[in-house]
DNA sequence: CATAATTAAATTGTGCACAATAGGATTTTG
DNA sequence: CAAAATCCTATTGTGCACAATTTAATTATG
């Protein structure tokens, strides 16, 4: 048989497995996040702010690998939801500082109580397996990023 | 310390690792696929057709977990690129059969020669490791799909 | 210190993703 | 066999992603 003719098969491809798993996560999160009124990308922005309140768009973007083209409209929607405020930095008016409102802070409890345990159950494997898989996927991402730098 | 207060940390989350790795794959594929004039989602549709030519929108959607809202415009763009044709099934006019053009078939060679080996190099780990990781990610996706069925 | 270069965010345009709905075609069933 | 239910695709609307450009602010430089 010809060498490597089956390398184009969908089921053999790691990239498709990852692409597909990302969508599956989205579908799993959606009904849970609906109760908080958030989408998954909005949720991870909230996570960034729950770790440290008051960050610039640039800082948030660096942690999530997202640019202002994605974040600007997303943050406006979070602001309209009453989750965050956006204020120009006094010292450097180029920067916009994003801060949690009281509602935004309170939503963290909702996430801890309702989202995290529910997702934990869905993944359906031990914590150790899960940690190892996560580390591998992060290594994969790092390898790709190193080979194809961005920003 | 309070139990599980750090479970909301971004770096600890498998979902974010997967979300992030999917974007990294996209960025890695983009410069390569640009030379074929394809996006990554278009590329995986082509992979489905390279495996078996002449499939309905429904069949393609089932393999990729994509609905007609995503596929209809994507397939029109592939048609405009000259990669595929779309024809109503004679026996059942509800169905649209998607077939590769000669150009679409020829593009498979380009993918085998230019895309597959280039990506293989980027991932940067042995084939066995890669296969195992892929199987784990697929298991993860399957677990999520089972817990949260769709369609 | 005025001009050039750089930086940060926003805007514009294209292309997914997906929910909800609509429009025909086919199948079921009363 | 006619009405109802089902099925397949397309359309509409919202929300990411990201490239490319724009605007305004800051910093560097001649």
mmCIF file of N, CA, C and O in Angstrom, chain A residues 1-73:
data_model
loop_
_atom_site.group_PDB
_atom_site.id
_atom_site.type_symbol
_atom_site.label_atom_id
_atom_site.label_comp_id
_atom_site.label_asym_id
_atom_site.label_seq_id
_atom_site.Cartn_x
_atom_site.Cartn_y
_atom_site.Cartn_z
ATOM 1 N N UNK A 1 0.837 -1.214 0.000
ATOM 2 C CA UNK A 1 0.000 0.000 0.000
ATOM 3 C C UNK A 1 0.866 1.256 0.000
ATOM 4 O O UNK A 1 1.994 1.270 0.497
ATOM 5 N N UNK A 2 0.301 2.305 -0.521
ATOM 6 C CA UNK A 2 1.045 3.567 -0.545
ATOM 7 C C UNK A 2 1.286 4.059 0.876
ATOM 8 O O UNK A 2 0.418 3.908 1.752
ATOM 9 N N UNK A 3 2.433 4.621 1.110
ATOM 10 C CA UNK A 3 2.752 5.065 2.469
ATOM 11 C C UNK A 3 1.918 6.287 2.865
ATOM 12 O O UNK A 3 1.767 7.223 2.091
ATOM 13 N N UNK A 4 1.381 6.209 4.065
ATOM 14 C CA UNK A 4 0.743 7.390 4.667
ATOM 15 C C UNK A 4 -0.430 7.928 3.868
ATOM 16 O O UNK A 4 -0.715 9.118 3.891
ATOM 17 N N UNK A 5 -1.128 7.060 3.163
ATOM 18 C CA UNK A 5 -2.281 7.563 2.409
ATOM 19 C C UNK A 5 -3.491 7.769 3.322
ATOM 20 O O UNK A 5 -4.448 8.423 2.947
ATOM 21 N N UNK A 6 -3.431 7.157 4.503
ATOM 22 C CA UNK A 6 -4.571 7.270 5.413
ATOM 23 C C UNK A 6 -4.398 8.380 6.448
ATOM 24 O O UNK A 6 -5.215 8.518 7.340
ATOM 25 N N UNK A 7 -3.331 9.165 6.302
ATOM 26 C CA UNK A 7 -3.093 10.228 7.286
ATOM 27 C C UNK A 7 -4.102 11.351 7.154
ATOM 28 O O UNK A 7 -4.180 12.214 8.022
ATOM 29 N N UNK A 8 -4.883 11.336 6.075
ATOM 30 C CA UNK A 8 -5.901 12.381 5.919
ATOM 31 C C UNK A 8 -7.243 11.946 6.495
ATOM 32 O O UNK A 8 -8.215 12.684 6.413
ATOM 33 N N UNK A 9 -7.294 10.745 7.053
ATOM 34 C CA UNK A 9 -8.560 10.298 7.629
ATOM 35 C C UNK A 9 -8.880 11.112 8.877
ATOM 36 O O UNK A 9 -8.053 11.288 9.759
ATOM 37 N N UNK A 10 -10.123 11.539 8.920
ATOM 38 C CA UNK A 10 -10.578 12.447 9.964
ATOM 39 C C UNK A 10 -10.354 11.878 11.357
ATOM 40 O O UNK A 10 -9.861 12.558 12.259
ATOM 41 N N UNK A 11 -10.710 10.599 11.510
ATOM 42 C CA UNK A 11 -10.684 10.004 12.850
ATOM 43 C C UNK A 11 -9.281 9.816 13.379
ATOM 44 O O UNK A 11 -9.090 9.606 14.571
ATOM 45 N N UNK A 12 -8.309 9.907 12.509
ATOM 46 C CA UNK A 12 -6.942 9.712 12.953
ATOM 47 C C UNK A 12 -6.294 11.009 13.397
ATOM 48 O O UNK A 12 -5.212 11.015 13.991
ATOM 49 N N UNK A 13 -6.969 12.114 13.127
ATOM 50 C CA UNK A 13 -6.334 13.417 13.309
ATOM 51 C C UNK A 13 -6.556 13.984 14.700
ATOM 52 O O UNK A 13 -7.688 14.161 15.137
ATOM 53 N N UNK A 14 -5.439 14.331 15.328
ATOM 54 C CA UNK A 14 -5.502 14.967 16.639
ATOM 55 C C UNK A 14 -6.198 16.319 16.552
ATOM 56 O O UNK A 14 -6.989 16.683 17.421
ATOM 57 N N UNK A 15 -5.917 17.056 15.476
ATOM 58 C CA UNK A 15 -6.494 18.397 15.348
ATOM 59 C C UNK A 15 -8.016 18.338 15.352
ATOM 60 O O UNK A 15 -8.671 19.155 15.990
ATOM 61 N N UNK A 16 -8.566 17.334 14.666
ATOM 62 C CA UNK A 16 -10.022 17.225 14.623
ATOM 63 C C UNK A 16 -10.576 16.786 15.968
ATOM 64 O O UNK A 16 -11.636 17.256 16.395
ATOM 65 N N UNK A 17 -9.858 15.910 16.660
ATOM 66 C CA UNK A 17 -10.282 15.504 17.997
ATOM 67 C C UNK A 17 -10.374 16.722 18.912
ATOM 68 O O UNK A 17 -11.355 16.879 19.655
ATOM 69 N N UNK A 18 -9.389 17.594 18.832
ATOM 70 C CA UNK A 18 -9.369 18.786 19.689
ATOM 71 C C UNK A 18 -10.477 19.757 19.279
ATOM 72 O O UNK A 18 -11.214 20.266 20.135
ATOM 73 N N UNK A 19 -10.587 19.990 17.981
ATOM 74 C CA UNK A 19 -11.643 20.855 17.429
ATOM 75 C C UNK A 19 -13.005 20.377 17.895
ATOM 76 O O UNK A 19 -13.849 21.153 18.353
ATOM 77 N N UNK A 20 -13.185 19.069 17.823
ATOM 78 C CA UNK A 20 -14.460 18.464 18.125
ATOM 79 C C UNK A 20 -14.745 18.475 19.632
ATOM 80 O O UNK A 20 -15.874 18.718 20.066
ATOM 81 N N UNK A 21 -13.712 18.232 20.427
ATOM 82 C CA UNK A 21 -13.866 18.261 21.884
ATOM 83 C C UNK A 21 -14.182 19.671 22.365
ATOM 84 O O UNK A 21 -14.966 19.863 23.298
ATOM 85 N N UNK A 22 -13.596 20.676 21.718
ATOM 86 C CA UNK A 22 -13.871 22.062 22.093
ATOM 87 C C UNK A 22 -15.354 22.368 21.888
ATOM 88 O O UNK A 22 -16.002 22.998 22.737
ATOM 89 N N UNK A 23 -15.920 21.890 20.777
ATOM 90 C CA UNK A 23 -17.346 22.103 20.528
ATOM 91 C C UNK A 23 -18.195 21.348 21.544
ATOM 92 O O UNK A 23 -19.222 21.859 22.000
ATOM 93 N N UNK A 24 -17.747 20.128 21.883
ATOM 94 C CA UNK A 24 -18.494 19.338 22.854
ATOM 95 C C UNK A 24 -18.504 20.037 24.215
ATOM 96 O O UNK A 24 -19.538 20.044 24.904
ATOM 97 N N UNK A 25 -17.389 20.625 24.604
ATOM 98 C CA UNK A 25 -17.341 21.388 25.854
ATOM 99 C C UNK A 25 -18.338 22.538 25.799
ATOM 100 O O UNK A 25 -19.090 22.796 26.743
ATOM 101 N N UNK A 26 -18.328 23.234 24.685
ATOM 102 C CA UNK A 26 -19.253 24.352 24.519
ATOM 103 C C UNK A 26 -20.695 23.919 24.717
ATOM 104 O O UNK A 26 -21.458 24.581 25.429
ATOM 105 N N UNK A 27 -21.048 22.808 24.097
ATOM 106 C CA UNK A 27 -22.424 22.305 24.218
ATOM 107 C C UNK A 27 -22.730 21.892 25.647
ATOM 108 O O UNK A 27 -23.855 22.062 26.124
ATOM 109 N N UNK A 28 -21.731 21.338 26.342
ATOM 110 C CA UNK A 28 -21.945 20.905 27.720
ATOM 111 C C UNK A 28 -22.113 22.112 28.643
ATOM 112 O O UNK A 28 -22.936 22.093 29.562
ATOM 113 N N UNK A 29 -21.340 23.168 28.395
ATOM 114 C CA UNK A 29 -21.403 24.353 29.241
ATOM 115 C C UNK A 29 -22.671 25.162 29.001
ATOM 116 O O UNK A 29 -23.178 25.804 29.917
ATOM 117 N N UNK A 30 -23.161 25.142 27.765
ATOM 118 C CA UNK A 30 -24.222 26.079 27.402
ATOM 119 C C UNK A 30 -25.425 26.060 28.341
ATOM 120 O O UNK A 30 -25.794 27.111 28.881
ATOM 121 N N UNK A 31 -26.042 24.885 28.576
ATOM 122 C CA UNK A 31 -27.228 24.913 29.447
ATOM 123 C C UNK A 31 -26.914 25.383 30.862
ATOM 124 O O UNK A 31 -27.768 25.991 31.513
ATOM 125 N N UNK A 32 -25.699 25.112 31.341
ATOM 126 C CA UNK A 32 -25.321 25.558 32.680
ATOM 127 C C UNK A 32 -25.089 27.061 32.711
ATOM 128 O O UNK A 32 -25.566 27.761 33.606
ATOM 129 N N UNK A 33 -24.363 27.550 31.716
ATOM 130 C CA UNK A 33 -24.050 28.975 31.678
ATOM 131 C C UNK A 33 -25.277 29.818 31.361
ATOM 132 O O UNK A 33 -25.341 30.990 31.747
ATOM 133 N N UNK A 34 -26.246 29.235 30.674
ATOM 134 C CA UNK A 34 -27.488 29.960 30.388
ATOM 135 C C UNK A 34 -28.105 30.495 31.680
ATOM 136 O O UNK A 34 -28.670 31.587 31.697
ATOM 137 N N UNK A 35 -27.977 29.724 32.754
ATOM 138 C CA UNK A 35 -28.587 30.152 34.020
ATOM 139 C C UNK A 35 -27.858 31.360 34.609
ATOM 140 O O UNK A 35 -28.404 32.062 35.455
ATOM 141 N N UNK A 36 -26.608 31.592 34.196
ATOM 142 C CA UNK A 36 -25.896 32.805 34.620
ATOM 143 C C UNK A 36 -25.998 33.903 33.569
ATOM 144 O O UNK A 36 -25.525 35.021 33.774
ATOM 145 N N UNK A 37 -26.562 33.585 32.426
ATOM 146 C CA UNK A 37 -26.669 34.570 31.349
ATOM 147 C C UNK A 37 -25.370 34.805 30.602
ATOM 148 O O UNK A 37 -25.211 35.820 29.940
ATOM 149 N N UNK A 38 -24.428 33.844 30.708
ATOM 150 C CA UNK A 38 -23.115 34.021 30.089
ATOM 151 C C UNK A 38 -22.892 33.010 28.964
ATOM 152 O O UNK A 38 -23.450 31.913 28.981
ATOM 153 N N UNK A 39 -22.068 33.390 27.996
ATOM 154 C CA UNK A 39 -21.559 32.434 27.015
ATOM 155 C C UNK A 39 -20.230 31.896 27.545
ATOM 156 O O UNK A 39 -19.669 32.443 28.512
ATOM 157 N N UNK A 40 -19.683 30.858 26.895
ATOM 158 C CA UNK A 40 -18.426 30.310 27.387
ATOM 159 C C UNK A 40 -17.267 31.317 27.282
ATOM 160 O O UNK A 40 -16.530 31.492 28.257
ATOM 161 N N UNK A 41 -17.112 32.005 26.154
ATOM 162 C CA UNK A 41 -16.033 33.004 26.110
ATOM 163 C C UNK A 41 -16.203 34.106 27.158
ATOM 164 O O UNK A 41 -15.223 34.565 27.749
ATOM 165 N N UNK A 42 -17.442 34.512 27.407
ATOM 166 C CA UNK A 42 -17.685 35.498 28.463
ATOM 167 C C UNK A 42 -17.300 34.922 29.826
ATOM 168 O O UNK A 42 -16.734 35.618 30.676
ATOM 169 N N UNK A 43 -17.583 33.650 30.007
ATOM 170 C CA UNK A 43 -17.276 32.970 31.271
ATOM 171 C C UNK A 43 -15.782 32.952 31.538
ATOM 172 O O UNK A 43 -15.344 33.228 32.667
ATOM 173 N N UNK A 44 -14.977 32.657 30.526
ATOM 174 C CA UNK A 44 -13.530 32.617 30.779
ATOM 175 C C UNK A 44 -12.965 34.015 31.009
ATOM 176 O O UNK A 44 -12.007 34.174 31.756
ATOM 177 N N UNK A 45 -13.589 35.035 30.410
ATOM 178 C CA UNK A 45 -13.177 36.403 30.739
ATOM 179 C C UNK A 45 -13.498 36.694 32.209
ATOM 180 O O UNK A 45 -12.678 37.281 32.934
ATOM 181 N N UNK A 46 -14.655 36.247 32.661
ATOM 182 C CA UNK A 46 -15.015 36.422 34.076
ATOM 183 C C UNK A 46 -14.010 35.693 34.967
ATOM 184 O O UNK A 46 -13.608 36.215 36.017
ATOM 185 N N UNK A 47 -13.592 34.492 34.560
ATOM 186 C CA UNK A 47 -12.602 33.744 35.348
ATOM 187 C C UNK A 47 -11.315 34.535 35.501
ATOM 188 O O UNK A 47 -10.724 34.572 36.590
ATOM 189 N N UNK A 48 -10.883 35.157 34.406
ATOM 190 C CA UNK A 48 -9.663 35.973 34.456
ATOM 191 C C UNK A 48 -9.823 37.092 35.485
ATOM 192 O O UNK A 48 -8.914 37.377 36.268
ATOM 193 N N UNK A 49 -11.009 37.704 35.503
ATOM 194 C CA UNK A 49 -11.238 38.825 36.419
ATOM 195 C C UNK A 49 -11.455 38.350 37.859
ATOM 196 O O UNK A 49 -11.116 39.066 38.808
ATOM 197 N N UNK A 50 -12.015 37.163 38.023
ATOM 198 C CA UNK A 50 -12.181 36.623 39.378
ATOM 199 C C UNK A 50 -10.818 36.332 40.000
ATOM 200 O O UNK A 50 -10.639 36.431 41.201
ATOM 201 N N UNK A 51 -9.841 35.975 39.156
ATOM 202 C CA UNK A 51 -8.492 35.718 39.688
ATOM 203 C C UNK A 51 -7.837 37.019 40.136
ATOM 204 O O UNK A 51 -7.130 37.060 41.134
ATOM 205 N N UNK A 52 -8.052 38.081 39.372
ATOM 206 C CA UNK A 52 -7.528 39.405 39.753
ATOM 207 C C UNK A 52 -8.418 40.467 39.136
ATOM 208 O O UNK A 52 -8.514 40.562 37.916
ATOM 209 N N UNK A 53 -9.040 41.228 39.966
ATOM 210 C CA UNK A 53 -9.963 42.270 39.502
ATOM 211 C C UNK A 53 -9.184 43.465 38.970
ATOM 212 O O UNK A 53 -8.096 43.761 39.454
ATOM 213 N N UNK A 54 -9.743 44.126 37.936
ATOM 214 C CA UNK A 54 -9.119 45.331 37.404
ATOM 215 C C UNK A 54 -7.958 45.049 36.485
ATOM 216 O O UNK A 54 -6.805 45.255 36.856
ATOM 217 N N UNK A 55 -8.245 44.581 35.299
ATOM 218 C CA UNK A 55 -7.193 44.329 34.319
ATOM 219 C C UNK A 55 -7.529 45.036 33.016
ATOM 220 O O UNK A 55 -8.692 45.257 32.690
ATOM 221 N N UNK A 56 -6.488 45.379 32.283
ATOM 222 C CA UNK A 56 -6.702 46.036 30.999
ATOM 223 C C UNK A 56 -7.126 45.005 29.955
ATOM 224 O O UNK A 56 -6.933 43.805 30.131
ATOM 225 N N UNK A 57 -7.686 45.512 28.869
ATOM 226 C CA UNK A 57 -8.075 44.650 27.754
ATOM 227 C C UNK A 57 -6.865 43.857 27.266
ATOM 228 O O UNK A 57 -6.953 42.656 26.988
ATOM 229 N N UNK A 58 -5.742 44.542 27.210
ATOM 230 C CA UNK A 58 -4.490 43.907 26.772
ATOM 231 C C UNK A 58 -4.133 42.711 27.660
ATOM 232 O O UNK A 58 -3.782 41.633 27.161
ATOM 233 N N UNK A 59 -4.210 42.909 28.965
ATOM 234 C CA UNK A 59 -3.851 41.836 29.904
ATOM 235 C C UNK A 59 -4.791 40.641 29.762
ATOM 236 O O UNK A 59 -4.349 39.485 29.752
ATOM 237 N N UNK A 60 -6.078 40.933 29.663
ATOM 238 C CA UNK A 60 -7.051 39.857 29.486
ATOM 239 C C UNK A 60 -6.765 39.113 28.191
ATOM 240 O O UNK A 60 -6.741 37.878 28.148
ATOM 241 N N UNK A 61 -6.504 39.882 27.140
ATOM 242 C CA UNK A 61 -6.219 39.284 25.845
ATOM 243 C C UNK A 61 -4.983 38.401 25.874
ATOM 244 O O UNK A 61 -4.946 37.345 25.234
ATOM 245 N N UNK A 62 -3.971 38.807 26.618
ATOM 246 C CA UNK A 62 -2.736 38.025 26.686
ATOM 247 C C UNK A 62 -2.996 36.681 27.352
ATOM 248 O O UNK A 62 -2.435 35.660 26.954
ATOM 249 N N UNK A 63 -3.840 36.669 28.359
ATOM 250 C CA UNK A 63 -4.114 35.417 29.067
ATOM 251 C C UNK A 63 -4.993 34.476 28.266
ATOM 252 O O UNK A 63 -4.903 33.257 28.422
ATOM 253 N N UNK A 64 -5.830 35.014 27.413
ATOM 254 C CA UNK A 64 -6.782 34.179 26.668
ATOM 255 C C UNK A 64 -6.409 34.030 25.194
ATOM 256 O O UNK A 64 -7.107 33.329 24.455
ATOM 257 N N UNK A 65 -5.304 34.669 24.776
ATOM 258 C CA UNK A 65 -4.948 34.678 23.349
ATOM 259 C C UNK A 65 -6.087 35.238 22.505
ATOM 260 O O UNK A 65 -6.433 34.680 21.455
ATOM 261 N N UNK A 66 -6.669 36.318 22.963
ATOM 262 C CA UNK A 66 -7.730 36.965 22.189
ATOM 263 C C UNK A 66 -7.343 38.417 21.958
ATOM 264 O O UNK A 66 -6.724 39.050 22.811
ATOM 265 N N UNK A 67 -7.706 38.960 20.807
ATOM 266 C CA UNK A 67 -7.359 40.340 20.509
ATOM 267 C C UNK A 67 -8.548 41.262 20.740
ATOM 268 O O UNK A 67 -9.640 40.820 21.098
ATOM 269 N N UNK A 68 -8.308 42.554 20.524
ATOM 270 C CA UNK A 68 -9.347 43.534 20.830
ATOM 271 C C UNK A 68 -10.551 43.378 19.900
ATOM 272 O O UNK A 68 -11.659 43.746 20.277
ATOM 273 N N UNK A 69 -10.316 42.831 18.734
ATOM 274 C CA UNK A 69 -11.424 42.598 17.819
ATOM 275 C C UNK A 69 -12.447 41.626 18.373
ATOM 276 O O UNK A 69 -13.640 41.712 18.075
ATOM 277 N N UNK A 70 -11.981 40.699 19.185
ATOM 278 C CA UNK A 70 -12.890 39.777 19.862
ATOM 279 C C UNK A 70 -13.371 40.360 21.189
ATOM 280 O O UNK A 70 -14.564 40.295 21.514
ATOM 281 N N UNK A 71 -12.436 40.944 21.936
ATOM 282 C CA UNK A 71 -12.759 41.357 23.307
ATOM 283 C C UNK A 71 -13.611 42.621 23.373
ATOM 284 O O UNK A 71 -14.497 42.707 24.235
ATOM 285 N N UNK A 72 -13.371 43.571 22.502
ATOM 286 C CA UNK A 72 -14.115 44.829 22.596
ATOM 287 C C UNK A 72 -15.623 44.605 22.601
ATOM 288 O O UNK A 72 -16.303 45.049 23.532
ATOM 289 N N UNK A 73 -16.178 43.920 21.598
ATOM 290 C CA UNK A 73 -17.636 43.705 21.643
ATOM 291 C C UNK A 73 -18.068 42.786 22.774
ATOM 292 O O UNK A 73 -19.135 43.000 23.367
#
